[in-house]
Structure formats: structure tokens, C-alpha cells
Amino acid sequence: MANLALILIGWMTAASLSMWLLPERFRNDYFAAVSAIFLFYIAPASALWLLLGTLLVYAYMHGPVSHAVGRPLLLVALFALAFLAGREVTSSPDAALFAPWGEERLIALSGIAYYTCRQIHLVLDFWTGRLPPIALRTLLHYQFFGPTLFVGPIHRFQPFAAQLPQRRFDAERLFQGGERVLIGLVFAVVIGGYAFDYRLRALLPESATGFFGLWLVSALDWIILYFRFAGYSSVAIGLAAMAGLRIEENFNLPFLARDLADFWLRWHMTLSQWCRDYVFKPVLALTRRPVPAVLAALIVLGLWHELSLYYFLWGIWQALGIVLSRFASRRLEAWGVILPDNPGAQLLRFACIFSWLTLAQPMIKTIFGGAV
């Protein structure tokens, strides 16, 4: 991952700097083209899927309005199937056929998950009238925006398109973006990669296979995931700033959350907001009950990571935690118990949230054994 990140940073930095040397009317086209060339070289299968999806979205937006319900639902189903297939490809040994970068193929192909979420966002927002038909040129600018191709965030079209006509060189923003990239690399490579994944993991006993061993490994995995994912998200945001655009933040101090529901609103925020808008709210409107809506959203969030029984059960586990935490909060309020806003109470909240998150792996694997 670090090798691919450095290649991506170098490529996008060069693209950003050279873009500002061009006449204004060519800049957006140039940056999208350079990003597309990079993606086609690193992961041609992913690039072809993204291009095909973009053309399908364009054809849907500019086609006849007949079958106004069936066509978007069909497109959503196709995107979902392609997304799930893409997630399966990334875990297959044959994935080496799709990219020339050896083990980095897993990272290169993982962008399919982000592409699919963006495609569904475009289709559903157009279907519900929140988006007008989009010109193909602008759609390509959005879809082939290099900084977000591999690790997100899942940026929305509306704020992105609003910035394109105002894209101007800003030296302060350029240097701030570079600083954000460096901070992200420290998080992802130095802290998450070297300190925790390489050094601290080596200290774990080889016999860490029982329930508490799995729990310890799960806790370390969550810490590593936070530093790596938050770090690479910061890199993407910094590269976007260097290219003259602001994209959505992806993490907001998640371990300072009030409860598990608040945690998922702070962790991988663009995916959580996507699940809220396109899964939770529709299910809530259909059932008028929050529990099925939370369950559906968290199962989708789990399957986004991998199409497997484990992540299906993982989503149910997280939904159960949200329901229980909200029930406990209401009971405490009914009894007149209010946790003070001090470091001790925050530490207690952190312990509850982190314990529930890290218990998912040992609980699921202990209960279901080899079935997951």
C-alpha cells in the first residue's frame, strides 16, 4: 500500500503542478485525463468498469423518460452486482491478472467499491430530482478525479461540480494540501504501518488464537485500521486541495463519540452518510421503524467491505450495539442519570465503544467457528 501511495502522490502532485500551467479552459479536462491514464495503467479492469459505469449513467440521464421506476432500479441492481463481484475479485489470487503491481493489486482494485457508491448516488439523485442531467464532460471530471480513486472519500457530485468553475491557483491551499499529505503519510505509514502493524504486532504471542487472543488481535487491527485509513483519507484530501478542490472529510475523532451510533457518524463519514441517505432513510420511510433501518444500513456497510457471511454477521453485531446503546441511553435518562462531560466519562464511553467494536471478531468466530 505504501508503494502505491507514494506513486499516486507523485503522479497527482505532478498533475496538479502542471495543470496550473495550462489555460483555464483545459485544466479540468487535463486533470481528469491524467487521472484516467494513471488508473488505466495501474488497474485496467477497474478503469474499464468506471468508464462503463459513467457511460451508463450518462445514457440513463439523457435517455427517454419511459420506465422511470424500472430503469433506475435496474441500474442500481447492475451496479450492486458489479460492486459485489469486484469485491470478490480483490480477494482472489487471480487478481494479479488485473494489474502489474503485484500485491498492490488489492489496493488498486478496491476502488471499485467507491466507484459503485458514486454511481448509485448519481442514479438515485437523478431519479429523485436532486440532480439534473449532467454533461458527459463534467461527469468524467467527477468520476476520474484522481485523489479519490483508490481510498475515497465517497465525495458527492453537487459540491464537487459547484467548485469546478471556481477552480483557481491558490499557493496557500497548495502548501496546505502538501502539509495534509505529509500528515496523512505519517499516520498511515509511520504510526499505523511501522509502529503498530510491524513493531507492535510482532510482540503478540503466537498462541493468540483463543477468545482473548482474537480479542487482542481485533483491538490491534482496529487501531491500525484507524491510523492507516484516516491517514490515506487525509492524503486524498490533501491531494485534492493541491488540485484546487475541497472534498469531504472522512474521519472526525471517532473514538471521542458519545455512543456507537455517534461513532459510525464520525468513522468513514462519507460511507456512513451514503448508507444513511440511500439505505437507512428509504428503509425507515418504508417501515416507519428505526430498528430495521439501522439493521439494513449496517449490513450494507458490512458487505461493502466484503461479500461474506462474516461481514453480514458483523453488520448485525454493529446494529445490535447501536440499538442497545440507544436503549441504555433512554433508560439512564428516564432514571435521571446524566453522565458528566469530563475525562472520566469520556474514558468510560471510549471503553464501551471500543469493547463492542473489538468484540465482533472473537464473538462471531467463537459462536460460528469455521462457518465464517
mmCIF file of C-alpha atoms in Angstrom:
data_model
loop_
_atom_site.group_PDB
_atom_site.id
_atom_site.type_symbol
_atom_site.label_atom_id
_atom_site.label_comp_id
_atom_site.label_asym_id
_atom_site.label_seq_id
_atom_site.Cartn_x
_atom_site.Cartn_y
_atom_site.Cartn_z
ATOM 1 C CA MET A 1 0.000 0.000 0.000
ATOM 2 C CA ALA A 2 2.803 2.413 0.867
ATOM 3 C CA ASN A 3 4.445 1.912 -2.531
ATOM 4 C CA LEU A 4 1.223 2.579 -4.414
ATOM 5 C CA ALA A 5 0.502 5.585 -2.190
ATOM 6 C CA LEU A 6 3.879 7.133 -2.989
ATOM 7 C CA ILE A 7 3.387 6.509 -6.720
ATOM 8 C CA LEU A 8 -0.099 8.044 -6.564
ATOM 9 C CA ILE A 9 1.149 11.053 -4.585
ATOM 10 C CA GLY A 10 3.964 11.668 -7.051
ATOM 11 C CA TRP A 11 1.666 11.329 -10.052
ATOM 12 C CA MET A 12 -1.093 13.549 -8.650
ATOM 13 C CA THR A 13 1.382 16.158 -7.399
ATOM 14 C CA ALA A 14 2.940 16.375 -10.851
ATOM 15 C CA ALA A 15 -0.528 16.557 -12.409
ATOM 16 C CA SER A 16 -1.583 19.356 -10.038
ATOM 17 C CA LEU A 17 1.527 21.462 -10.626
ATOM 18 C CA SER A 18 1.472 21.033 -14.403
ATOM 19 C CA MET A 19 -2.282 21.689 -14.549
ATOM 20 C CA TRP A 20 -1.847 25.261 -13.326
ATOM 21 C CA LEU A 21 0.449 25.986 -16.286
ATOM 22 C CA LEU A 22 -2.389 25.361 -18.762
ATOM 23 C CA PRO A 23 -5.104 27.787 -19.883
ATOM 24 C CA GLU A 24 -8.060 27.702 -17.525
ATOM 25 C CA ARG A 25 -10.472 26.096 -20.011
ATOM 26 C CA PHE A 26 -8.269 22.990 -20.313
ATOM 27 C CA ARG A 27 -7.450 22.366 -16.663
ATOM 28 C CA ASN A 28 -10.399 20.184 -15.668
ATOM 29 C CA ASP A 29 -10.060 18.061 -18.806
ATOM 30 C CA TYR A 30 -6.323 17.675 -18.301
ATOM 31 C CA PHE A 31 -6.561 16.594 -14.658
ATOM 32 C CA ALA A 32 -9.290 14.034 -15.418
ATOM 33 C CA ALA A 33 -7.292 12.684 -18.374
ATOM 34 C CA VAL A 34 -4.093 12.328 -16.347
ATOM 35 C CA SER A 35 -6.040 10.582 -13.570
ATOM 36 C CA ALA A 36 -7.660 8.221 -16.081
ATOM 37 C CA ILE A 37 -4.287 7.333 -17.645
ATOM 38 C CA PHE A 38 -2.904 6.505 -14.204
ATOM 39 C CA LEU A 39 -5.900 4.309 -13.333
ATOM 40 C CA PHE A 40 -5.828 2.502 -16.686
ATOM 41 C CA TYR A 41 -2.151 1.706 -16.161
ATOM 42 C CA ILE A 42 -2.451 0.593 -12.520
ATOM 43 C CA ALA A 43 -5.783 -1.269 -12.733
ATOM 44 C CA PRO A 44 -7.246 -1.541 -16.247
ATOM 45 C CA ALA A 45 -10.198 -3.677 -15.098
ATOM 46 C CA SER A 46 -11.218 -1.031 -12.545
ATOM 47 C CA ALA A 47 -10.742 1.746 -15.089
ATOM 48 C CA LEU A 48 -12.917 -0.024 -17.656
ATOM 49 C CA TRP A 49 -15.624 -0.608 -15.054
ATOM 50 C CA LEU A 50 -15.562 3.062 -14.062
ATOM 51 C CA LEU A 51 -15.724 4.211 -17.682
ATOM 52 C CA LEU A 52 -18.579 1.812 -18.471
ATOM 53 C CA GLY A 53 -20.484 2.907 -15.391
ATOM 54 C CA THR A 54 -20.017 6.548 -16.298
ATOM 55 C CA LEU A 55 -21.357 5.949 -19.803
ATOM 56 C CA LEU A 56 -24.351 4.025 -18.429
ATOM 57 C CA VAL A 57 -25.177 6.851 -16.028
ATOM 58 C CA TYR A 58 -24.902 9.378 -18.848
ATOM 59 C CA ALA A 59 -27.138 7.251 -21.120
ATOM 60 C CA TYR A 60 -29.713 6.930 -18.369
ATOM 61 C CA MET A 61 -29.765 10.654 -17.626
ATOM 62 C CA HIS A 62 -30.098 11.642 -21.281
ATOM 63 C CA GLY A 63 -32.293 8.783 -22.487
ATOM 64 C CA PRO A 64 -36.091 8.628 -22.794
ATOM 65 C CA VAL A 65 -38.089 9.041 -19.595
ATOM 66 C CA SER A 66 -40.169 5.880 -20.070
ATOM 67 C CA HIS A 67 -39.901 3.189 -17.396
ATOM 68 C CA ALA A 68 -38.972 5.912 -14.904
ATOM 69 C CA VAL A 69 -39.038 3.452 -11.999
ATOM 70 C CA GLY A 70 -37.750 0.257 -13.586
ATOM 71 C CA ARG A 71 -34.691 1.694 -15.280
ATOM 72 C CA PRO A 72 -33.032 3.264 -12.227
ATOM 73 C CA LEU A 73 -33.742 0.193 -10.132
ATOM 74 C CA LEU A 74 -32.234 -1.990 -12.839
ATOM 75 C CA LEU A 75 -29.147 0.227 -12.970
ATOM 76 C CA VAL A 76 -28.798 0.136 -9.198
ATOM 77 C CA ALA A 77 -29.022 -3.652 -9.276
ATOM 78 C CA LEU A 78 -26.381 -3.854 -12.005
ATOM 79 C CA PHE A 79 -24.048 -1.537 -10.126
ATOM 80 C CA ALA A 80 -24.571 -3.504 -6.918
ATOM 81 C CA LEU A 81 -23.795 -6.801 -8.634
ATOM 82 C CA ALA A 82 -20.692 -5.366 -10.255
ATOM 83 C CA PHE A 83 -19.618 -3.922 -6.910
ATOM 84 C CA LEU A 84 -20.013 -7.265 -5.156
ATOM 85 C CA ALA A 85 -18.217 -9.048 -7.968
ATOM 86 C CA GLY A 86 -15.413 -6.511 -7.741
ATOM 87 C CA ARG A 87 -15.066 -7.092 -4.001
ATOM 88 C CA GLU A 88 -14.790 -10.826 -4.664
ATOM 89 C CA VAL A 89 -12.133 -10.261 -7.337
ATOM 90 C CA THR A 90 -9.966 -8.302 -4.904
ATOM 91 C CA SER A 91 -9.754 -11.299 -2.569
ATOM 92 C CA SER A 92 -8.948 -13.769 -5.350
ATOM 93 C CA PRO A 93 -5.409 -14.939 -6.166
ATOM 94 C CA ASP A 94 -6.275 -14.393 -9.827
ATOM 95 C CA ALA A 95 -6.499 -10.648 -9.158
ATOM 96 C CA ALA A 96 -2.841 -10.464 -10.205
ATOM 97 C CA LEU A 97 -4.053 -10.668 -13.786
ATOM 98 C CA PHE A 98 -5.681 -7.259 -13.482
ATOM 99 C CA ALA A 99 -2.737 -5.073 -12.515
ATOM 100 C CA PRO A 100 1.043 -5.036 -12.882
ATOM 101 C CA TRP A 101 1.858 -4.056 -9.309
ATOM 102 C CA GLY A 102 1.914 -7.471 -7.634
ATOM 103 C CA GLU A 103 0.351 -7.387 -4.158
ATOM 104 C CA GLU A 104 -0.714 -3.794 -4.680
ATOM 105 C CA ARG A 105 -3.457 -5.134 -6.989
ATOM 106 C CA LEU A 106 -5.691 -5.492 -3.942
ATOM 107 C CA ILE A 107 -5.499 -1.761 -3.296
ATOM 108 C CA ALA A 108 -5.839 -0.861 -6.960
ATOM 109 C CA LEU A 109 -8.999 -2.902 -7.417
ATOM 110 C CA SER A 110 -10.576 -1.791 -4.145
ATOM 111 C CA GLY A 111 -11.582 1.442 -5.840
ATOM 112 C CA ILE A 112 -14.488 -0.471 -7.389
ATOM 113 C CA ALA A 113 -16.358 -0.133 -4.088
ATOM 114 C CA TYR A 114 -16.033 3.654 -4.173
ATOM 115 C CA TYR A 115 -16.973 3.846 -7.867
ATOM 116 C CA THR A 116 -20.133 1.843 -7.268
ATOM 117 C CA CYS A 117 -21.276 4.046 -4.397
ATOM 118 C CA ARG A 118 -20.783 7.113 -6.583
ATOM 119 C CA GLN A 119 -22.714 5.525 -9.474
ATOM 120 C CA ILE A 120 -25.667 4.686 -7.229
ATOM 121 C CA HIS A 121 -25.550 8.208 -5.776
ATOM 122 C CA LEU A 122 -25.791 9.716 -9.271
ATOM 123 C CA VAL A 123 -28.590 7.413 -10.432
ATOM 124 C CA LEU A 124 -30.767 7.809 -7.332
ATOM 125 C CA ASP A 125 -30.249 11.556 -7.018
ATOM 126 C CA PHE A 126 -31.210 11.982 -10.674
ATOM 127 C CA TRP A 127 -34.206 9.676 -10.267
ATOM 128 C CA THR A 128 -35.482 11.671 -7.261
ATOM 129 C CA GLY A 129 -34.919 15.028 -8.962
ATOM 130 C CA ARG A 130 -31.999 16.189 -6.852
ATOM 131 C CA LEU A 131 -29.720 16.157 -9.904
ATOM 132 C CA PRO A 132 -30.369 17.490 -13.418
ATOM 133 C CA PRO A 133 -28.936 15.673 -16.460
ATOM 134 C CA ILE A 134 -25.155 16.016 -16.353
ATOM 135 C CA ALA A 135 -22.957 16.685 -19.379
ATOM 136 C CA LEU A 136 -20.592 13.829 -20.200
ATOM 137 C CA ARG A 137 -17.558 16.080 -19.897
ATOM 138 C CA THR A 138 -18.498 17.143 -16.342
ATOM 139 C CA LEU A 139 -19.373 13.566 -15.434
ATOM 140 C CA LEU A 140 -15.899 12.431 -16.492
ATOM 141 C CA HIS A 141 -14.326 15.224 -14.435
ATOM 142 C CA TYR A 142 -16.177 13.898 -11.398
ATOM 143 C CA GLN A 143 -15.644 10.194 -11.947
ATOM 144 C CA PHE A 144 -11.960 10.376 -12.874
ATOM 145 C CA PHE A 145 -10.859 12.652 -10.044
ATOM 146 C CA GLY A 146 -7.504 11.090 -9.187
ATOM 147 C CA PRO A 147 -7.162 11.807 -5.446
ATOM 148 C CA THR A 148 -10.322 9.818 -4.600
ATOM 149 C CA LEU A 149 -9.905 6.863 -6.948
ATOM 150 C CA PHE A 150 -8.392 4.364 -4.509
ATOM 151 C CA VAL A 151 -9.336 5.141 -0.894
ATOM 152 C CA GLY A 152 -12.183 7.630 -1.269
ATOM 153 C CA PRO A 153 -13.702 9.613 0.291
ATOM 154 C CA ILE A 154 -17.040 8.985 -1.449
ATOM 155 C CA HIS A 155 -17.441 12.613 -2.464
ATOM 156 C CA ARG A 156 -20.823 13.814 -3.768
ATOM 157 C CA PHE A 157 -21.323 15.331 -7.192
ATOM 158 C CA GLN A 158 -23.144 18.520 -6.171
ATOM 159 C CA PRO A 159 -20.382 20.162 -4.065
ATOM 160 C CA PHE A 160 -17.726 18.880 -6.470
ATOM 161 C CA ALA A 161 -19.389 20.338 -9.573
ATOM 162 C CA ALA A 162 -20.047 23.653 -7.835
ATOM 163 C CA GLN A 163 -16.299 24.125 -7.344
ATOM 164 C CA LEU A 164 -15.173 23.279 -10.894
ATOM 165 C CA PRO A 165 -15.905 26.710 -12.442
ATOM 166 C CA GLN A 166 -14.198 28.408 -9.475
ATOM 167 C CA ARG A 167 -11.028 26.318 -9.602
ATOM 168 C CA ARG A 168 -8.140 28.761 -9.225
ATOM 169 C CA PHE A 169 -4.486 28.528 -8.289
ATOM 170 C CA ASP A 170 -4.004 29.296 -4.628
ATOM 171 C CA ALA A 171 -0.454 28.955 -3.287
ATOM 172 C CA GLU A 172 -1.656 28.804 0.315
ATOM 173 C CA ARG A 173 -4.080 25.987 -0.465
ATOM 174 C CA LEU A 174 -1.350 24.186 -2.435
ATOM 175 C CA PHE A 175 1.026 24.193 0.525
ATOM 176 C CA GLN A 176 -1.761 23.341 2.979
ATOM 177 C CA GLY A 177 -2.622 20.362 0.789
ATOM 178 C CA GLY A 178 1.013 19.252 0.768
ATOM 179 C CA GLU A 179 1.122 19.532 4.543
ATOM 180 C CA ARG A 180 -2.058 17.447 4.810
ATOM 181 C CA VAL A 181 -0.492 14.788 2.585
ATOM 182 C CA LEU A 182 2.587 14.589 4.817
ATOM 183 C CA ILE A 183 0.480 14.319 7.966
ATOM 184 C CA GLY A 184 -1.547 11.567 6.327
ATOM 185 C CA LEU A 185 1.585 9.650 5.412
ATOM 186 C CA VAL A 186 2.857 9.898 8.991
ATOM 187 C CA PHE A 187 -0.473 8.494 10.228
ATOM 188 C CA ALA A 188 -0.674 5.712 7.641
ATOM 189 C CA VAL A 189 2.930 4.655 7.094
ATOM 190 C CA VAL A 190 4.831 5.590 10.248
ATOM 191 C CA ILE A 191 2.234 5.127 13.011
ATOM 192 C CA GLY A 192 -0.241 2.678 11.513
ATOM 193 C CA GLY A 193 2.230 0.735 9.373
ATOM 194 C CA TYR A 194 5.600 0.735 11.104
ATOM 195 C CA ALA A 195 4.799 1.365 14.789
ATOM 196 C CA PHE A 196 1.622 -0.703 15.174
ATOM 197 C CA ASP A 197 1.460 -3.174 12.293
ATOM 198 C CA TYR A 198 5.160 -4.014 12.106
ATOM 199 C CA ARG A 199 6.582 -3.407 15.572
ATOM 200 C CA LEU A 200 3.657 -3.909 17.956
ATOM 201 C CA ARG A 201 2.136 -6.855 16.077
ATOM 202 C CA ALA A 202 5.474 -8.671 16.349
ATOM 203 C CA LEU A 203 5.080 -8.561 20.144
ATOM 204 C CA LEU A 204 1.822 -10.535 20.096
ATOM 205 C CA PRO A 205 2.205 -14.121 21.267
ATOM 206 C CA GLU A 206 1.989 -16.729 18.533
ATOM 207 C CA SER A 207 -0.617 -18.558 20.610
ATOM 208 C CA ALA A 208 -3.098 -15.648 20.365
ATOM 209 C CA THR A 209 -5.796 -17.864 18.877
ATOM 210 C CA GLY A 210 -8.318 -18.342 21.696
ATOM 211 C CA PHE A 211 -11.149 -15.935 22.516
ATOM 212 C CA PHE A 212 -8.964 -13.410 24.313
ATOM 213 C CA GLY A 213 -6.218 -13.836 21.745
ATOM 214 C CA LEU A 214 -8.666 -12.997 18.958
ATOM 215 C CA TRP A 215 -9.919 -10.050 21.009
ATOM 216 C CA LEU A 216 -6.383 -8.715 21.392
ATOM 217 C CA VAL A 217 -5.724 -9.090 17.656
ATOM 218 C CA SER A 218 -9.061 -7.430 16.887
ATOM 219 C CA ALA A 219 -8.194 -4.453 19.118
ATOM 220 C CA LEU A 220 -4.834 -4.019 17.384
ATOM 221 C CA ASP A 221 -6.482 -4.324 13.966
ATOM 222 C CA TRP A 222 -8.914 -1.505 14.794
ATOM 223 C CA ILE A 223 -6.080 0.776 15.902
ATOM 224 C CA ILE A 224 -4.059 0.013 12.773
ATOM 225 C CA LEU A 225 -7.121 0.462 10.565
ATOM 226 C CA TYR A 226 -7.842 3.864 12.072
ATOM 227 C CA PHE A 227 -4.347 5.258 11.540
ATOM 228 C CA ARG A 228 -3.988 3.775 8.064
ATOM 229 C CA PHE A 229 -7.451 4.611 6.761
ATOM 230 C CA ALA A 230 -7.600 8.061 8.340
ATOM 231 C CA GLY A 231 -4.063 8.674 7.090
ATOM 232 C CA TYR A 232 -4.754 7.729 3.487
ATOM 233 C CA SER A 233 -8.033 9.670 3.571
ATOM 234 C CA SER A 234 -6.000 12.676 4.692
ATOM 235 C CA VAL A 235 -3.622 12.082 1.764
ATOM 236 C CA ALA A 236 -6.581 12.114 -0.652
ATOM 237 C CA ILE A 237 -7.969 15.316 0.862
ATOM 238 C CA GLY A 238 -4.537 16.953 0.673
ATOM 239 C CA LEU A 239 -4.044 15.932 -2.973
ATOM 240 C CA ALA A 240 -7.493 17.316 -3.791
ATOM 241 C CA ALA A 241 -6.565 20.621 -2.153
ATOM 242 C CA MET A 242 -3.365 20.766 -4.206
ATOM 243 C CA ALA A 243 -5.571 20.290 -7.281
ATOM 244 C CA GLY A 244 -7.722 23.255 -6.214
ATOM 245 C CA LEU A 245 -10.786 21.451 -4.820
ATOM 246 C CA ARG A 246 -12.187 20.645 -1.391
ATOM 247 C CA ILE A 247 -13.615 17.188 -0.759
ATOM 248 C CA GLU A 248 -15.443 15.804 2.234
ATOM 249 C CA GLU A 249 -13.674 14.811 5.442
ATOM 250 C CA ASN A 250 -13.802 11.114 6.258
ATOM 251 C CA PHE A 251 -12.987 10.976 9.982
ATOM 252 C CA ASN A 252 -13.964 13.215 12.874
ATOM 253 C CA LEU A 253 -12.307 11.941 16.070
ATOM 254 C CA PRO A 254 -14.487 8.795 16.114
ATOM 255 C CA PHE A 255 -13.167 7.475 19.429
ATOM 256 C CA LEU A 256 -14.460 10.610 21.156
ATOM 257 C CA ALA A 257 -18.020 9.695 20.153
ATOM 258 C CA ARG A 258 -20.869 9.745 22.672
ATOM 259 C CA ASP A 259 -22.106 6.269 21.745
ATOM 260 C CA LEU A 260 -21.853 3.667 18.993
ATOM 261 C CA ALA A 261 -24.307 5.455 16.697
ATOM 262 C CA ASP A 262 -22.274 8.643 17.013
ATOM 263 C CA PHE A 263 -19.119 6.623 16.349
ATOM 264 C CA TRP A 264 -20.424 5.449 12.960
ATOM 265 C CA LEU A 265 -21.324 9.023 12.060
ATOM 266 C CA ARG A 266 -17.677 10.005 12.726
ATOM 267 C CA TRP A 267 -15.926 6.938 11.215
ATOM 268 C CA HIS A 268 -15.602 6.735 7.407
ATOM 269 C CA MET A 269 -18.182 9.507 7.362
ATOM 270 C CA THR A 270 -18.748 9.582 3.622
ATOM 271 C CA LEU A 271 -19.700 5.884 3.597
ATOM 272 C CA SER A 272 -21.827 6.279 6.738
ATOM 273 C CA GLN A 273 -23.629 9.242 5.156
ATOM 274 C CA TRP A 274 -24.088 7.239 1.953
ATOM 275 C CA CYS A 275 -25.674 4.381 3.939
ATOM 276 C CA ARG A 276 -27.835 6.897 5.808
ATOM 277 C CA ASP A 277 -29.152 8.556 2.638
ATOM 278 C CA TYR A 278 -29.539 5.527 0.360
ATOM 279 C CA VAL A 279 -30.302 2.691 2.795
ATOM 280 C CA PHE A 280 -31.371 3.937 6.244
ATOM 281 C CA LYS A 281 -33.761 6.685 5.140
ATOM 282 C CA PRO A 282 -35.550 4.639 2.424
ATOM 283 C CA VAL A 283 -35.999 1.658 4.782
ATOM 284 C CA LEU A 284 -37.173 3.991 7.565
ATOM 285 C CA ALA A 285 -39.688 5.605 5.189
ATOM 286 C CA LEU A 286 -40.912 2.164 4.132
ATOM 287 C CA THR A 287 -41.171 0.539 7.572
ATOM 288 C CA ARG A 288 -41.623 3.591 9.842
ATOM 289 C CA ARG A 289 -39.373 1.760 12.301
ATOM 290 C CA PRO A 290 -35.761 2.717 13.076
ATOM 291 C CA VAL A 291 -34.520 -0.762 14.031
ATOM 292 C CA PRO A 292 -34.967 -2.387 10.575
ATOM 293 C CA ALA A 293 -33.460 0.752 9.011
ATOM 294 C CA VAL A 294 -30.379 0.592 11.270
ATOM 295 C CA LEU A 295 -30.053 -3.134 10.616
ATOM 296 C CA ALA A 296 -30.236 -2.695 6.833
ATOM 297 C CA ALA A 297 -27.723 0.182 6.841
ATOM 298 C CA LEU A 298 -25.167 -1.682 8.959
ATOM 299 C CA ILE A 299 -25.485 -4.896 6.946
ATOM 300 C CA VAL A 300 -24.837 -2.918 3.768
ATOM 301 C CA LEU A 301 -21.896 -1.224 5.475
ATOM 302 C CA GLY A 302 -20.507 -4.627 6.435
ATOM 303 C CA LEU A 303 -20.986 -6.180 2.979
ATOM 304 C CA TRP A 304 -19.320 -3.098 1.476
ATOM 305 C CA HIS A 305 -16.092 -4.442 2.959
ATOM 306 C CA GLU A 306 -16.560 -7.990 1.689
ATOM 307 C CA LEU A 307 -19.364 -10.228 0.460
ATOM 308 C CA SER A 308 -19.180 -12.897 3.136
ATOM 309 C CA LEU A 309 -21.146 -14.429 5.986
ATOM 310 C CA TYR A 310 -18.695 -12.935 8.464
ATOM 311 C CA TYR A 311 -19.350 -9.358 7.358
ATOM 312 C CA PHE A 312 -23.095 -9.999 7.206
ATOM 313 C CA LEU A 313 -22.959 -11.068 10.859
ATOM 314 C CA TRP A 314 -20.554 -8.209 11.592
ATOM 315 C CA GLY A 315 -23.181 -5.741 10.332
ATOM 316 C CA ILE A 316 -25.835 -7.352 12.556
ATOM 317 C CA TRP A 317 -23.446 -7.105 15.521
ATOM 318 C CA GLN A 318 -22.861 -3.389 14.943
ATOM 319 C CA ALA A 319 -26.597 -2.734 14.516
ATOM 320 C CA LEU A 320 -27.288 -4.606 17.756
ATOM 321 C CA GLY A 321 -24.745 -2.409 19.520
ATOM 322 C CA ILE A 322 -26.431 0.762 18.272
ATOM 323 C CA VAL A 323 -29.870 -0.453 19.382
ATOM 324 C CA LEU A 324 -28.585 -1.479 22.815
ATOM 325 C CA SER A 325 -26.668 1.777 23.323
ATOM 326 C CA ARG A 326 -29.719 3.856 22.435
ATOM 327 C CA PHE A 327 -31.896 1.730 24.743
ATOM 328 C CA ALA A 328 -29.386 2.174 27.583
ATOM 329 C CA SER A 329 -29.243 5.949 26.995
ATOM 330 C CA ARG A 330 -33.027 6.246 27.213
ATOM 331 C CA ARG A 331 -33.143 4.132 30.377
ATOM 332 C CA LEU A 332 -30.488 6.287 32.019
ATOM 333 C CA GLU A 333 -32.364 9.445 31.036
ATOM 334 C CA ALA A 334 -35.596 8.006 32.445
ATOM 335 C CA TRP A 335 -33.817 7.283 35.726
ATOM 336 C CA GLY A 336 -32.357 10.780 35.792
ATOM 337 C CA VAL A 337 -28.774 9.589 35.340
ATOM 338 C CA ILE A 338 -26.696 12.004 33.252
ATOM 339 C CA LEU A 339 -23.054 11.255 32.585
ATOM 340 C CA PRO A 340 -20.911 14.342 33.222
ATOM 341 C CA ASP A 341 -18.866 15.792 30.389
ATOM 342 C CA ASN A 342 -15.441 15.161 31.880
ATOM 343 C CA PRO A 343 -12.409 12.992 31.014
ATOM 344 C CA GLY A 344 -13.600 10.135 33.228
ATOM 345 C CA ALA A 345 -16.977 9.898 31.484
ATOM 346 C CA GLN A 346 -15.296 10.174 28.086
ATOM 347 C CA LEU A 347 -12.943 7.347 29.016
ATOM 348 C CA LEU A 348 -15.946 5.229 30.003
ATOM 349 C CA ARG A 349 -17.650 5.964 26.673
ATOM 350 C CA PHE A 350 -14.468 5.071 24.805
ATOM 351 C CA ALA A 351 -14.140 1.790 26.713
ATOM 352 C CA CYS A 352 -17.728 0.810 25.889
ATOM 353 C CA ILE A 353 -17.446 1.713 22.204
ATOM 354 C CA PHE A 354 -14.033 0.138 21.686
ATOM 355 C CA SER A 355 -15.010 -3.010 23.563
ATOM 356 C CA TRP A 356 -18.083 -3.536 21.402
ATOM 357 C CA LEU A 357 -16.195 -2.889 18.162
ATOM 358 C CA THR A 358 -13.340 -5.218 19.016
ATOM 359 C CA LEU A 359 -15.586 -7.986 20.382
ATOM 360 C CA ALA A 360 -17.185 -8.533 16.955
ATOM 361 C CA GLN A 361 -14.407 -10.768 15.630
ATOM 362 C CA PRO A 362 -13.938 -13.076 18.670
ATOM 363 C CA MET A 363 -17.689 -13.333 19.329
ATOM 364 C CA ILE A 364 -18.635 -14.173 15.717
ATOM 365 C CA LYS A 365 -15.763 -16.604 15.207
ATOM 366 C CA THR A 366 -16.304 -18.294 18.574
ATOM 367 C CA ILE A 367 -20.061 -18.733 18.061
ATOM 368 C CA PHE A 368 -19.959 -19.778 14.398
ATOM 369 C CA GLY A 369 -16.490 -21.313 14.271
ATOM 370 C CA GLY A 370 -15.426 -22.444 10.817
ATOM 371 C CA ALA A 371 -18.757 -21.365 9.272
ATOM 372 C CA VAL A 372 -17.376 -17.821 8.812
#
